[in-house]
Short mmCIF file of C-alpha atoms (C1' of nucleotides) in Angstrom, two decimals:
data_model
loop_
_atom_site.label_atom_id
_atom_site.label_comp_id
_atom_site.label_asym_id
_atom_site.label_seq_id
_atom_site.Cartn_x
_atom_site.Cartn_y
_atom_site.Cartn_z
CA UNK A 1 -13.60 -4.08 42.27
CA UNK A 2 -17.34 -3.42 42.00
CA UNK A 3 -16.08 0.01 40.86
CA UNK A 4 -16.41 1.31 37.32
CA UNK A 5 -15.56 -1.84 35.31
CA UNK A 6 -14.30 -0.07 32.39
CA UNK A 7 -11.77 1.99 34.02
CA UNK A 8 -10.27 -0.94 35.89
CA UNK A 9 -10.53 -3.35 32.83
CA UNK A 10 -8.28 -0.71 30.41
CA UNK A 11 -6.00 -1.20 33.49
CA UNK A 12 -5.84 -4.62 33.85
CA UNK A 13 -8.19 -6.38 31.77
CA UNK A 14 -8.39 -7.23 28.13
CA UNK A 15 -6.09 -4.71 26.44
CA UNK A 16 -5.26 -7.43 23.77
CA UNK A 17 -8.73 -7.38 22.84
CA UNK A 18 -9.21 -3.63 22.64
CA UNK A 19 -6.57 -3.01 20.45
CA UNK A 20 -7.84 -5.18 17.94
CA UNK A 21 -11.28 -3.78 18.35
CA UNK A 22 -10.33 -0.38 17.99
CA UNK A 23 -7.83 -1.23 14.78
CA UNK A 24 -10.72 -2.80 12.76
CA UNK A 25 -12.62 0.35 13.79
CA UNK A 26 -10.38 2.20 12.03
CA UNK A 27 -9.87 -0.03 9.37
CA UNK A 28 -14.16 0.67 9.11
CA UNK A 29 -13.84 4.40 9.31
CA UNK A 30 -11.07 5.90 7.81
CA UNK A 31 -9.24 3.08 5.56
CA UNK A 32 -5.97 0.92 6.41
CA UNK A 33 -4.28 4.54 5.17
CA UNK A 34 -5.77 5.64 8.65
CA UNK A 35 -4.62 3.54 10.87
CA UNK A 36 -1.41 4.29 13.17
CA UNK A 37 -0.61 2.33 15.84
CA UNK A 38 -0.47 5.27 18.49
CA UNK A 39 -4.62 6.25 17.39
CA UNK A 40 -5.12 2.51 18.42
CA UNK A 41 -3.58 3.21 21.65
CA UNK A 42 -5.59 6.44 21.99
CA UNK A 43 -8.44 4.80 21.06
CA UNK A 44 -7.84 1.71 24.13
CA UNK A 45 -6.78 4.92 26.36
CA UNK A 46 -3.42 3.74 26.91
CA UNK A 47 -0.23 5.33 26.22
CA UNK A 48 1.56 4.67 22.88
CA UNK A 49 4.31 2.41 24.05
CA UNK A 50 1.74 0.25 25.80
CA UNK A 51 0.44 -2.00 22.05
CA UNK A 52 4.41 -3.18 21.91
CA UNK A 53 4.01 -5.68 25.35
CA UNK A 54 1.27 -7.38 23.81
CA UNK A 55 1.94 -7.30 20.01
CA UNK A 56 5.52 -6.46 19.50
CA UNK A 57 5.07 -4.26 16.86
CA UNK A 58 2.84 -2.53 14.66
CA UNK A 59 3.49 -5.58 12.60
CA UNK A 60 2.30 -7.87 15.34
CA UNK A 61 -1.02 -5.95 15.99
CA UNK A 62 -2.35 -5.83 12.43
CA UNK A 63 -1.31 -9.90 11.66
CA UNK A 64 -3.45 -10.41 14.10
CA UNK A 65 -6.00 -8.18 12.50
CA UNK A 66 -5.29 -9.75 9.16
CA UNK A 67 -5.93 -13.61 10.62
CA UNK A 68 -9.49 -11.75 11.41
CA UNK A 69 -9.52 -10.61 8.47
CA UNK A 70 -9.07 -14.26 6.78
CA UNK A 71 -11.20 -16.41 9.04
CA UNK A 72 -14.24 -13.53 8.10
CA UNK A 73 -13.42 -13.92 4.47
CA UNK A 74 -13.69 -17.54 4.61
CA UNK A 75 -17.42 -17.27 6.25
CA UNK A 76 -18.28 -14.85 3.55
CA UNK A 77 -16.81 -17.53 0.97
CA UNK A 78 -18.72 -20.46 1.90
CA UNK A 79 -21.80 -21.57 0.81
CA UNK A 80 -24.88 -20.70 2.32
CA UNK A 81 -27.95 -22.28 0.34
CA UNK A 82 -27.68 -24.89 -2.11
CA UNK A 83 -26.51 -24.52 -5.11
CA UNK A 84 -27.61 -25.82 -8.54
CA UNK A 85 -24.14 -26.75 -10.63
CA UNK A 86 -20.73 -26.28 -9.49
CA UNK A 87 -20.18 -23.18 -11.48
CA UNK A 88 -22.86 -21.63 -10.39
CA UNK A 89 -21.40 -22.47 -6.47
CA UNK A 90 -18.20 -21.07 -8.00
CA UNK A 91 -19.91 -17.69 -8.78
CA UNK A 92 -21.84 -17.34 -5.31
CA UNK A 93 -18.35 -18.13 -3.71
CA UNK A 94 -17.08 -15.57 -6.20
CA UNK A 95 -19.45 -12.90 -5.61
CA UNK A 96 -18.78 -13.60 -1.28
CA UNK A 97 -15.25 -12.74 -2.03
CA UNK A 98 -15.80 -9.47 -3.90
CA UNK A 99 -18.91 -8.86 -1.45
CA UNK A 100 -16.58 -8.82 1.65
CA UNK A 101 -13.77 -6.99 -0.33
CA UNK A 102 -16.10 -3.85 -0.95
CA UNK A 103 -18.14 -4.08 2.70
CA UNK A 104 -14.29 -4.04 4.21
CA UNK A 105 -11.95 -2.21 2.26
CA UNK A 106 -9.49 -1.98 5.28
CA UNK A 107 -9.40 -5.03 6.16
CA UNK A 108 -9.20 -6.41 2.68
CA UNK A 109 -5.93 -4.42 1.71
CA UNK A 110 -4.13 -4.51 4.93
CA UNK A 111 -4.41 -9.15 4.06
CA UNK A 112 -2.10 -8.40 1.35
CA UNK A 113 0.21 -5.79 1.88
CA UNK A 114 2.96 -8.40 3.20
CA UNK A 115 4.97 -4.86 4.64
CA UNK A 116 2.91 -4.66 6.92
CA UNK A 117 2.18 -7.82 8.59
CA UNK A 118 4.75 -10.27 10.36
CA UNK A 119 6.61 -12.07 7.25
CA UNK A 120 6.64 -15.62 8.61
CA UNK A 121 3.40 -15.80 11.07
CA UNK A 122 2.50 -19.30 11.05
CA UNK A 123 -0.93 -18.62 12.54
CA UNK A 124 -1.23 -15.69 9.21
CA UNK A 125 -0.29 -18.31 6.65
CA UNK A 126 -3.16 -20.86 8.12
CA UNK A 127 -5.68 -18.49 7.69
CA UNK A 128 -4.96 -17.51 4.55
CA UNK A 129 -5.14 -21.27 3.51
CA UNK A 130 -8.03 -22.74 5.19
CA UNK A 131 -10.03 -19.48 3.23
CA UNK A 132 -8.91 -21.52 0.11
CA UNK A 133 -10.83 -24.76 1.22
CA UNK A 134 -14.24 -23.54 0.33
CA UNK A 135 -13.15 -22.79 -3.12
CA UNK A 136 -11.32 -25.72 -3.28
CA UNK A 137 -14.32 -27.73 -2.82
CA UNK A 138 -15.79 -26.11 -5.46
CA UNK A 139 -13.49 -26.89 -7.78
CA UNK A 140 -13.04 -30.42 -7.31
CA UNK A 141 -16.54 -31.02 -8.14
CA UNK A 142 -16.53 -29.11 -11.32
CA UNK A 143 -13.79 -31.39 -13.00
CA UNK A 144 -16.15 -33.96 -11.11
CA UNK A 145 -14.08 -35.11 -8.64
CA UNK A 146 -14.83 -36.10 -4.88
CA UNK A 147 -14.68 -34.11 -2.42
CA UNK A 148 -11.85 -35.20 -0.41
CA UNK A 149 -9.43 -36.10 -3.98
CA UNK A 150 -6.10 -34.95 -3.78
CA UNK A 151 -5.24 -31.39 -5.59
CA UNK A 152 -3.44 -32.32 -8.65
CA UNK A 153 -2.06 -30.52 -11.26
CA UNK A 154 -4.76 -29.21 -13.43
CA UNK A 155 -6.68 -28.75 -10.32
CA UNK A 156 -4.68 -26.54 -8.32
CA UNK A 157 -4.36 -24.17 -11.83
CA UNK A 158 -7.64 -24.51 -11.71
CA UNK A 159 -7.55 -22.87 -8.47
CA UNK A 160 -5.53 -20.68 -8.84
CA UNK A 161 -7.40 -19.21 -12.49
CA UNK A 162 -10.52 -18.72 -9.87
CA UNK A 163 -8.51 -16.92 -6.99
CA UNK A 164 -6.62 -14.78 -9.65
CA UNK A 165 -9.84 -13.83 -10.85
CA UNK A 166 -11.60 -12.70 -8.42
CA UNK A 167 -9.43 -11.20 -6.73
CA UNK A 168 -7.80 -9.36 -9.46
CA UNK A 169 -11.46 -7.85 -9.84
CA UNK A 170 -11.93 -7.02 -6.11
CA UNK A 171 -8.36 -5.32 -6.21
CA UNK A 172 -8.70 -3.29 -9.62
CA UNK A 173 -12.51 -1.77 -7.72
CA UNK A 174 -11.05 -0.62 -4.38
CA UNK A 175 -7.61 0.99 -6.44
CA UNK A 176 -10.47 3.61 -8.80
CA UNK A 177 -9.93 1.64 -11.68
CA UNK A 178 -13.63 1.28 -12.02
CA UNK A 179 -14.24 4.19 -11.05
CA UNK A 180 -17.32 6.33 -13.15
CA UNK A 181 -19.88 5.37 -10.58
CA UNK A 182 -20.68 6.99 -7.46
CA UNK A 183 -19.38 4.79 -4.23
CA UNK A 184 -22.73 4.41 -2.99
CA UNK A 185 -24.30 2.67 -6.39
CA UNK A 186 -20.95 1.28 -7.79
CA UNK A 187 -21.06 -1.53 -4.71
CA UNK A 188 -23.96 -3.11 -6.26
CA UNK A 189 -22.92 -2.19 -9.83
CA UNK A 190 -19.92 -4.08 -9.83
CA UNK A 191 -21.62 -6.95 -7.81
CA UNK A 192 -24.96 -7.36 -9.39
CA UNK A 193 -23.67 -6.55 -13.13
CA UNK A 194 -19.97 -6.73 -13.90
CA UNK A 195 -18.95 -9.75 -11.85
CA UNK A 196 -21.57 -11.85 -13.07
CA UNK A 197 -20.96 -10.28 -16.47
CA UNK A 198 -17.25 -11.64 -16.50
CA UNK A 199 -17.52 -14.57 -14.74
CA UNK A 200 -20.10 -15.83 -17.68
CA UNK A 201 -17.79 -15.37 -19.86
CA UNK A 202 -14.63 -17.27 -18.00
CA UNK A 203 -16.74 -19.69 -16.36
CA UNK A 204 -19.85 -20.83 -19.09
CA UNK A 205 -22.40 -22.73 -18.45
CA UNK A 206 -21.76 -26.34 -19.57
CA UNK A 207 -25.83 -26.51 -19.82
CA UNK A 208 -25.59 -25.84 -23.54
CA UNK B 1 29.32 28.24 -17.02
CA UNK B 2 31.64 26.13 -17.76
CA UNK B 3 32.38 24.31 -14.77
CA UNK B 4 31.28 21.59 -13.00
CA UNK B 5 28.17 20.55 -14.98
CA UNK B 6 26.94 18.44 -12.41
CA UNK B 7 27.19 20.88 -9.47
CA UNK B 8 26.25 23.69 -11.45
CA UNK B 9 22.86 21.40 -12.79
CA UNK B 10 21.68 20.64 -9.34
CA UNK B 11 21.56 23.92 -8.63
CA UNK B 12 19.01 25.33 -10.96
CA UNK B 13 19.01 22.82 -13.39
CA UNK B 14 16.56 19.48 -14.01
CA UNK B 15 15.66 19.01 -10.70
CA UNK B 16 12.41 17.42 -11.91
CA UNK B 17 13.63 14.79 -13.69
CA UNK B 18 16.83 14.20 -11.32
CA UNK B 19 14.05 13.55 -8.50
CA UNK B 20 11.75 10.90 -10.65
CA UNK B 21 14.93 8.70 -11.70
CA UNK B 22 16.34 9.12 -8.11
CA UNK B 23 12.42 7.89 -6.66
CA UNK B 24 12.70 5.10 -9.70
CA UNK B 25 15.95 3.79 -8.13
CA UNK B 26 14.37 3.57 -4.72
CA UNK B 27 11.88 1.56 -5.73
CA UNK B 28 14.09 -0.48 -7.72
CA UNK B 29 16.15 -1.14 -4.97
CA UNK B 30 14.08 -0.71 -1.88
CA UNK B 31 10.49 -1.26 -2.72
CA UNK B 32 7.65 0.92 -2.61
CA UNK B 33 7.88 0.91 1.05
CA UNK B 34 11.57 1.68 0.83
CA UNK B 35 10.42 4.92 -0.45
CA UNK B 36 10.37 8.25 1.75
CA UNK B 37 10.60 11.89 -0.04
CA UNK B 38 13.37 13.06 1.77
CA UNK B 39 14.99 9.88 0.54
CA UNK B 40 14.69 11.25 -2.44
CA UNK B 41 15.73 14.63 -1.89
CA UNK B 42 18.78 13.27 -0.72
CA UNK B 43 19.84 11.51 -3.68
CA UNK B 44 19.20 14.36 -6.05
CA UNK B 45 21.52 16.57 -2.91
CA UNK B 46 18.74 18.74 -2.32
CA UNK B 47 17.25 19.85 0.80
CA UNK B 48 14.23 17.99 2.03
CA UNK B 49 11.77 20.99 1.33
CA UNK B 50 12.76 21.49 -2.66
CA UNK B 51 10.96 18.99 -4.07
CA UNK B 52 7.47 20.46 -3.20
CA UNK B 53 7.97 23.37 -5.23
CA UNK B 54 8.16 20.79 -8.25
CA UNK B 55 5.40 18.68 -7.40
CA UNK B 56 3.67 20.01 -4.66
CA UNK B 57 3.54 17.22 -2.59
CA UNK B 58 4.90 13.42 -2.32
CA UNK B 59 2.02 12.24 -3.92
CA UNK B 60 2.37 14.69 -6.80
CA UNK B 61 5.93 13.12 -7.28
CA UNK B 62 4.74 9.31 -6.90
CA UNK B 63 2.12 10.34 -9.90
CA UNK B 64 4.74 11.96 -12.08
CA UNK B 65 6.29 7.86 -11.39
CA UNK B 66 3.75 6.16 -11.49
CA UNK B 67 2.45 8.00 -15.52
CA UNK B 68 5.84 6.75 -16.42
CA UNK B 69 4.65 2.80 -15.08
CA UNK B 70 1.92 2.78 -16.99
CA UNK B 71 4.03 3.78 -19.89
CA UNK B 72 6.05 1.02 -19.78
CA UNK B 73 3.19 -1.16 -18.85
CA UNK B 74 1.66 -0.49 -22.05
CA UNK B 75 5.15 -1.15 -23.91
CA UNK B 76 5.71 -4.83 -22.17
CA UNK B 77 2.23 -5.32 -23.02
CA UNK B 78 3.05 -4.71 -27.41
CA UNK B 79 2.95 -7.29 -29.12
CA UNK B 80 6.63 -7.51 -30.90
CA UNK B 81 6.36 -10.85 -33.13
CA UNK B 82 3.66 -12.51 -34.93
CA UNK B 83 0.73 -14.40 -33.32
CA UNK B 84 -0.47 -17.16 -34.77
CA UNK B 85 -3.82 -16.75 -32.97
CA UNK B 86 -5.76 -14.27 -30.75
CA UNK B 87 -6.20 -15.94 -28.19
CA UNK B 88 -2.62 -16.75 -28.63
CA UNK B 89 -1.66 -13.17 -28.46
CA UNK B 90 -3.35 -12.36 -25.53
CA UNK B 91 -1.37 -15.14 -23.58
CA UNK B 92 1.47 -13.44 -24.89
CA UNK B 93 0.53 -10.47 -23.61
CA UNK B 94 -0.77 -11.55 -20.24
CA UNK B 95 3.02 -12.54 -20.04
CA UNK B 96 4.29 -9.47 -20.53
CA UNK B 97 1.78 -7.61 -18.05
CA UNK B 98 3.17 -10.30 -15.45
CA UNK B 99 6.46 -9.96 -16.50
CA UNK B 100 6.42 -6.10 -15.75
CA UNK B 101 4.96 -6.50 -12.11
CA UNK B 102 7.88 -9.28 -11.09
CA UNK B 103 10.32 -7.32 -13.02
CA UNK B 104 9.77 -3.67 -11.41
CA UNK B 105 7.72 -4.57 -8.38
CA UNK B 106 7.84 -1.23 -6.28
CA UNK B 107 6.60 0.68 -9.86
CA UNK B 108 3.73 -1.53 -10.26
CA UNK B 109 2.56 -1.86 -6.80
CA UNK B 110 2.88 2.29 -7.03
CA UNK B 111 0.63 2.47 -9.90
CA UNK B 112 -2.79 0.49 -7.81
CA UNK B 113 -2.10 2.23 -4.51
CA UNK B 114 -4.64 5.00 -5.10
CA UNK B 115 -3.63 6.68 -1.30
CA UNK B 116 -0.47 7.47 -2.59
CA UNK B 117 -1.27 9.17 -5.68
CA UNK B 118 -2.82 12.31 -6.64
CA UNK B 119 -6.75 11.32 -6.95
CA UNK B 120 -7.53 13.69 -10.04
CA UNK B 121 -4.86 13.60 -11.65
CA UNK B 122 -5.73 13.71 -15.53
CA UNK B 123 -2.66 12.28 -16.68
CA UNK B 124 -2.45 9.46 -14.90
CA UNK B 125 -6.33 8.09 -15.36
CA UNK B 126 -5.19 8.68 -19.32
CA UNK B 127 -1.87 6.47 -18.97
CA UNK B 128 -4.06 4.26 -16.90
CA UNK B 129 -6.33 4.62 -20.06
CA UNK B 130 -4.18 4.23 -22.49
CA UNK B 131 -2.35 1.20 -21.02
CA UNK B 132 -5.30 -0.94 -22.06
CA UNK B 133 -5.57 -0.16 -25.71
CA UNK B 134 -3.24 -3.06 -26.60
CA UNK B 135 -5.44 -6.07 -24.91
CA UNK B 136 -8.73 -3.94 -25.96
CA UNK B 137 -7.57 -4.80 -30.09
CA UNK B 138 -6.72 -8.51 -29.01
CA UNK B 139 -10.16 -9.00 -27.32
CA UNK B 140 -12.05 -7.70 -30.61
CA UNK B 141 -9.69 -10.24 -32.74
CA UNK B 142 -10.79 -13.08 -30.29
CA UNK B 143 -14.42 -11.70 -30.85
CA UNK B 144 -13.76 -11.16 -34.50
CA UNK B 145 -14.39 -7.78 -35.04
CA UNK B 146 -12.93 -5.14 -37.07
CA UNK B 147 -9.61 -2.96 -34.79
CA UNK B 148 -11.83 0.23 -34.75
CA UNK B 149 -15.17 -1.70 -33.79
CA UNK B 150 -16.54 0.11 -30.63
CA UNK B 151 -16.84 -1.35 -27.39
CA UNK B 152 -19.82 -3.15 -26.88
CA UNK B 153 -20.85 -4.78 -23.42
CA UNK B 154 -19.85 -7.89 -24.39
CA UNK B 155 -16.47 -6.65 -25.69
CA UNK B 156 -15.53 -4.71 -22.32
CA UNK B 157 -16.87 -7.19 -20.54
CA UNK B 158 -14.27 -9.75 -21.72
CA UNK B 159 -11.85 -6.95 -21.46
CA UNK B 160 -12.70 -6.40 -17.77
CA UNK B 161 -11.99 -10.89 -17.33
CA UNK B 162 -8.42 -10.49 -18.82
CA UNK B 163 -7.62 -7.94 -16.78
CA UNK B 164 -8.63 -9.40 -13.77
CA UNK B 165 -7.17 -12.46 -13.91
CA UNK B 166 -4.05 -10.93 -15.29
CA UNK B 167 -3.81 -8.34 -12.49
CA UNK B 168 -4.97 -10.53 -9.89
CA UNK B 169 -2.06 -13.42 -10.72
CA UNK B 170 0.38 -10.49 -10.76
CA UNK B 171 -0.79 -9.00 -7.37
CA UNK B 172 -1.32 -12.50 -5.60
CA UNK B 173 2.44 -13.50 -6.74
CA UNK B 174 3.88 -9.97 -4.90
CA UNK B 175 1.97 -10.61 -1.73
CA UNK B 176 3.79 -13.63 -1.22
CA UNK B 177 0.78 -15.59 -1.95
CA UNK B 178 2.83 -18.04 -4.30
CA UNK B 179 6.02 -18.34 -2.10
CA UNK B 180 6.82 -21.70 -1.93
CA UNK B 181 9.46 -21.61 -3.86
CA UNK B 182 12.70 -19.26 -3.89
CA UNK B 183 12.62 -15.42 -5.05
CA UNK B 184 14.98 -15.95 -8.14
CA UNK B 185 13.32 -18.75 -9.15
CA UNK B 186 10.23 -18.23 -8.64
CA UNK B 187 9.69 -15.25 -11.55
CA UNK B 188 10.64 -18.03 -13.36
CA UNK B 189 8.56 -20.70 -12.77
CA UNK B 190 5.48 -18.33 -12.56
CA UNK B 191 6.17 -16.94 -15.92
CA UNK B 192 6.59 -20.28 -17.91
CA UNK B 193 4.37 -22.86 -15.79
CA UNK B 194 1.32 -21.27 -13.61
CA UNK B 195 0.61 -18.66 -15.38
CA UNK B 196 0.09 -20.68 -19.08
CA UNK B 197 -1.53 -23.35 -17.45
CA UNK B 198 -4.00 -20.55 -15.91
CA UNK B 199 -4.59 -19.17 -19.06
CA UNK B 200 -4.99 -22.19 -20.54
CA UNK B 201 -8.15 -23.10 -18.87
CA UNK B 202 -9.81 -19.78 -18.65
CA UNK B 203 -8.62 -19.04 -22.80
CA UNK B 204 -8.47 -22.32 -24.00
CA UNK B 205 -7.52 -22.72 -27.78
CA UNK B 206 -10.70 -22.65 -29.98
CA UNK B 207 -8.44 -24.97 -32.38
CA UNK B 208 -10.21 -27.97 -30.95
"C1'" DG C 1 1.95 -11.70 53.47
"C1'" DC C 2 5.34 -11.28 49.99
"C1'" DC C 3 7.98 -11.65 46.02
"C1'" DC C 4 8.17 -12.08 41.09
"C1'" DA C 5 6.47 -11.61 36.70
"C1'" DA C 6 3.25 -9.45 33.84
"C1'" DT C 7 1.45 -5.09 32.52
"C1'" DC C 8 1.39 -0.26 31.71
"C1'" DT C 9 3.51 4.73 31.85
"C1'" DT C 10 6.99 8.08 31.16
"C1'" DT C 11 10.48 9.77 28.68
"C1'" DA C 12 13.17 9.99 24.81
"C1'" DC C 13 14.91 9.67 20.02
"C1'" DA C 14 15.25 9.36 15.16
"C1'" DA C 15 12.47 9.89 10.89
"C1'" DT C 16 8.93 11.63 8.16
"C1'" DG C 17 5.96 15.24 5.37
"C1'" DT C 18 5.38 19.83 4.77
"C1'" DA C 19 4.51 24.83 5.92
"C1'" DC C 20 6.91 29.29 6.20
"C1'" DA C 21 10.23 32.82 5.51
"C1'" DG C 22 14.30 34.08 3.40
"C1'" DA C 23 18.39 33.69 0.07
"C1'" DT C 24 19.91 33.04 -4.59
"C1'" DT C 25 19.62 32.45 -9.24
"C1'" DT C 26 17.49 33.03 -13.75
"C1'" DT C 27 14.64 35.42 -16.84
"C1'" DG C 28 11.93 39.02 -18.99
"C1'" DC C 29 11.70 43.69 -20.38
"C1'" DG C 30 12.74 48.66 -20.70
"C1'" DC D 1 22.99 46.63 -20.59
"C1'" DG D 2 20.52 47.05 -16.12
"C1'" DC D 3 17.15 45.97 -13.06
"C1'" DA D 4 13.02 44.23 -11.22
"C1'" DA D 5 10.27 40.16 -10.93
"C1'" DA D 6 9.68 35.43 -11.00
"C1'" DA D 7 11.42 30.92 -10.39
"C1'" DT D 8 14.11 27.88 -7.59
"C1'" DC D 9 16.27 26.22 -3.61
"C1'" DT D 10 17.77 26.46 1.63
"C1'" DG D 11 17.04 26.63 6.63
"C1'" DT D 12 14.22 26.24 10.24
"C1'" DA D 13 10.45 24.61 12.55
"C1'" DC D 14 6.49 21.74 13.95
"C1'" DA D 15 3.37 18.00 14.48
"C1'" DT D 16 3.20 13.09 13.94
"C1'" DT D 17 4.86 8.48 13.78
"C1'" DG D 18 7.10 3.80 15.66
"C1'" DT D 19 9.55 2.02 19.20
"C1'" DA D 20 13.45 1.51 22.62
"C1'" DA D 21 14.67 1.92 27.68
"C1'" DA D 22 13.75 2.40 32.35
"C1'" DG D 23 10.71 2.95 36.04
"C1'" DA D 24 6.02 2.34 38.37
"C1'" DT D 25 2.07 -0.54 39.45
"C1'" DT D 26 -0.66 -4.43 39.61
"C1'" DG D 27 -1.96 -9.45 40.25
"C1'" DG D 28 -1.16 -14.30 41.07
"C1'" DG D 29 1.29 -18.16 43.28
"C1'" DC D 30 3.66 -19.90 47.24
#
DNA sequence: GCCCAATCTTTACAATGTACAGATTTTGCG
DNA sequence: CGCAAAATCTGTACATTGTAAAGATTGGGC
């Protein structure tokens, strides 16, 4: 019991845990193309069958993964110092999303490739929308709104012109289509020229 | 010689092209992730190992599929009619960029999924290329500039916007991100209601 | 202290991509 | 025409994957 802790804990203890830990490792190292559920298993030291009791599936594992995945996005969304006008908020909150799209590739993909998370995970499709509230804010004050107004029409398009956006840009970078730069300078590139490059042109500044 | 033509043409004869309309029909019918080489093989009544020897590997087949996507990518995206305006012809072809991802899902998701595809392939990157020619002479209309004008930062800059918020809508809608309504209707509803209204804030009509 | 449920292993099976060696067909060339 | 060489396809084989089924082992509640 005092023994080695980590032996007995792989045998007992927090396998739940592991298996996420050691998925979003290699989701970091070698891509969501990397993962398999059996090199999770290897990577928990437990045998291949042993993911299923706690997960179900494959599925199961990388929903959970994915609702990680969300909840981080979200912190990387919101707001951290203030923030002049609303479209300028819009563009920090724009340039979090494509900042945590490029520093987590893996994780980024595997939130929208619907094959290979659980279809209708409750817990999966609240994540996904509470990342939206941040933005959401945002928005209502630029058509100078409150804060807690209801979403109507125009609003929600609104909404949904900013989310198509930006993450239409964050997709086309990690599929190569922007791809003349090396990796290592394109990051900052893409963040610290072409975003703010396009998003002057969709979102102007009212300020004349 | 004269026999069977069929029996007789899957025995030497187009192979190659038997094996891209049989991987077309999966992904028509099954989705991208429907799709497995042998699958394929077994359509065109081959054994498993022939189609290497035509495209080396699966990813050399997906490629040969996915040159043809961006092919017909770049004829949904035409212009047919008239346009009264420039801006009004790029809404028209935003539609028909959208209107090719709902239509042939499993293509389009083929064409961004850059671990699936050959990485150098010179081909491809040209259809890739050559699939944005069409919105590149809109965007120098809406900037008024001459068709053969050359693409200034500005220009590819607004280039980069349309295609971002065109390709994110399209991706966003086939990860389920829009699902709140039913699969047949929704193509529908996204065509003629979210996706004008988008573009109607982020391009609205100069014409006061 | 003991039983039951939770947890993990072992074994097994069907599928996949593809390498390798051989058969068969077509083609090029004298 | 004849024949060798090249192109094309088959058969077999192997490592890898996800996961189902049944058995072993552990821990908690009474």
């Amino acid at each position: 019991m005092a023994g080695e802790t980590a032996r007995e804990a792989y045998h007992h203890g927090d396998l739940r845990d592991a298996l996420i830990k050691a998925t979003d490792a290699i989701l970091a190292e070698r891509g969501l193309e990397g993962f398999s559920l059996r090199e999770a298993a290897r990577r928990a030291h437990v045998s291949p069958a042993a993911p299923a009791h706690h997960f179900g599936s494959s599925a199961g594992l990388l929903t959970e993964v994915a609702i990680l995945g969300f909840e981080e996005l979200a912190r990387h969304i919101e707001i951290e110092g203030s923030a002049e006008s609303a479209t300028a908020r819009l563009k920090q909150q724009a340039a979090g999303y494509v900042r945590f799209a490029l520093a987590y590739p893996g994780r980024f993909q595997l939130m929208f490739r619907y094959d290979l998370l659980l279809p209708d995970d409750a817990r999966l499709a609240a994540a996904s929308e509470l990342a939206k509230v941040p933005i959401a804010r945002t928005i209502l004050a630029l058509r100078g709104l409150p804060e807690d107004a209801e979403l109507d029409a125009p609003t929600s398009a609104t909404m949904l012109a900013a989310w198509s956006t930006v993450h239409g840009f964050a997709h086309l970078a990690l599929s190569g289509k922007f791809s003349k730069l090396t990796p290592e300078a394109k990051s900052q590139h893409l963040l610290d020229e072409l975003l703010p490059q396009m998003l002057d042109i969709l979102w102007p500044e009212p300020k004349r």
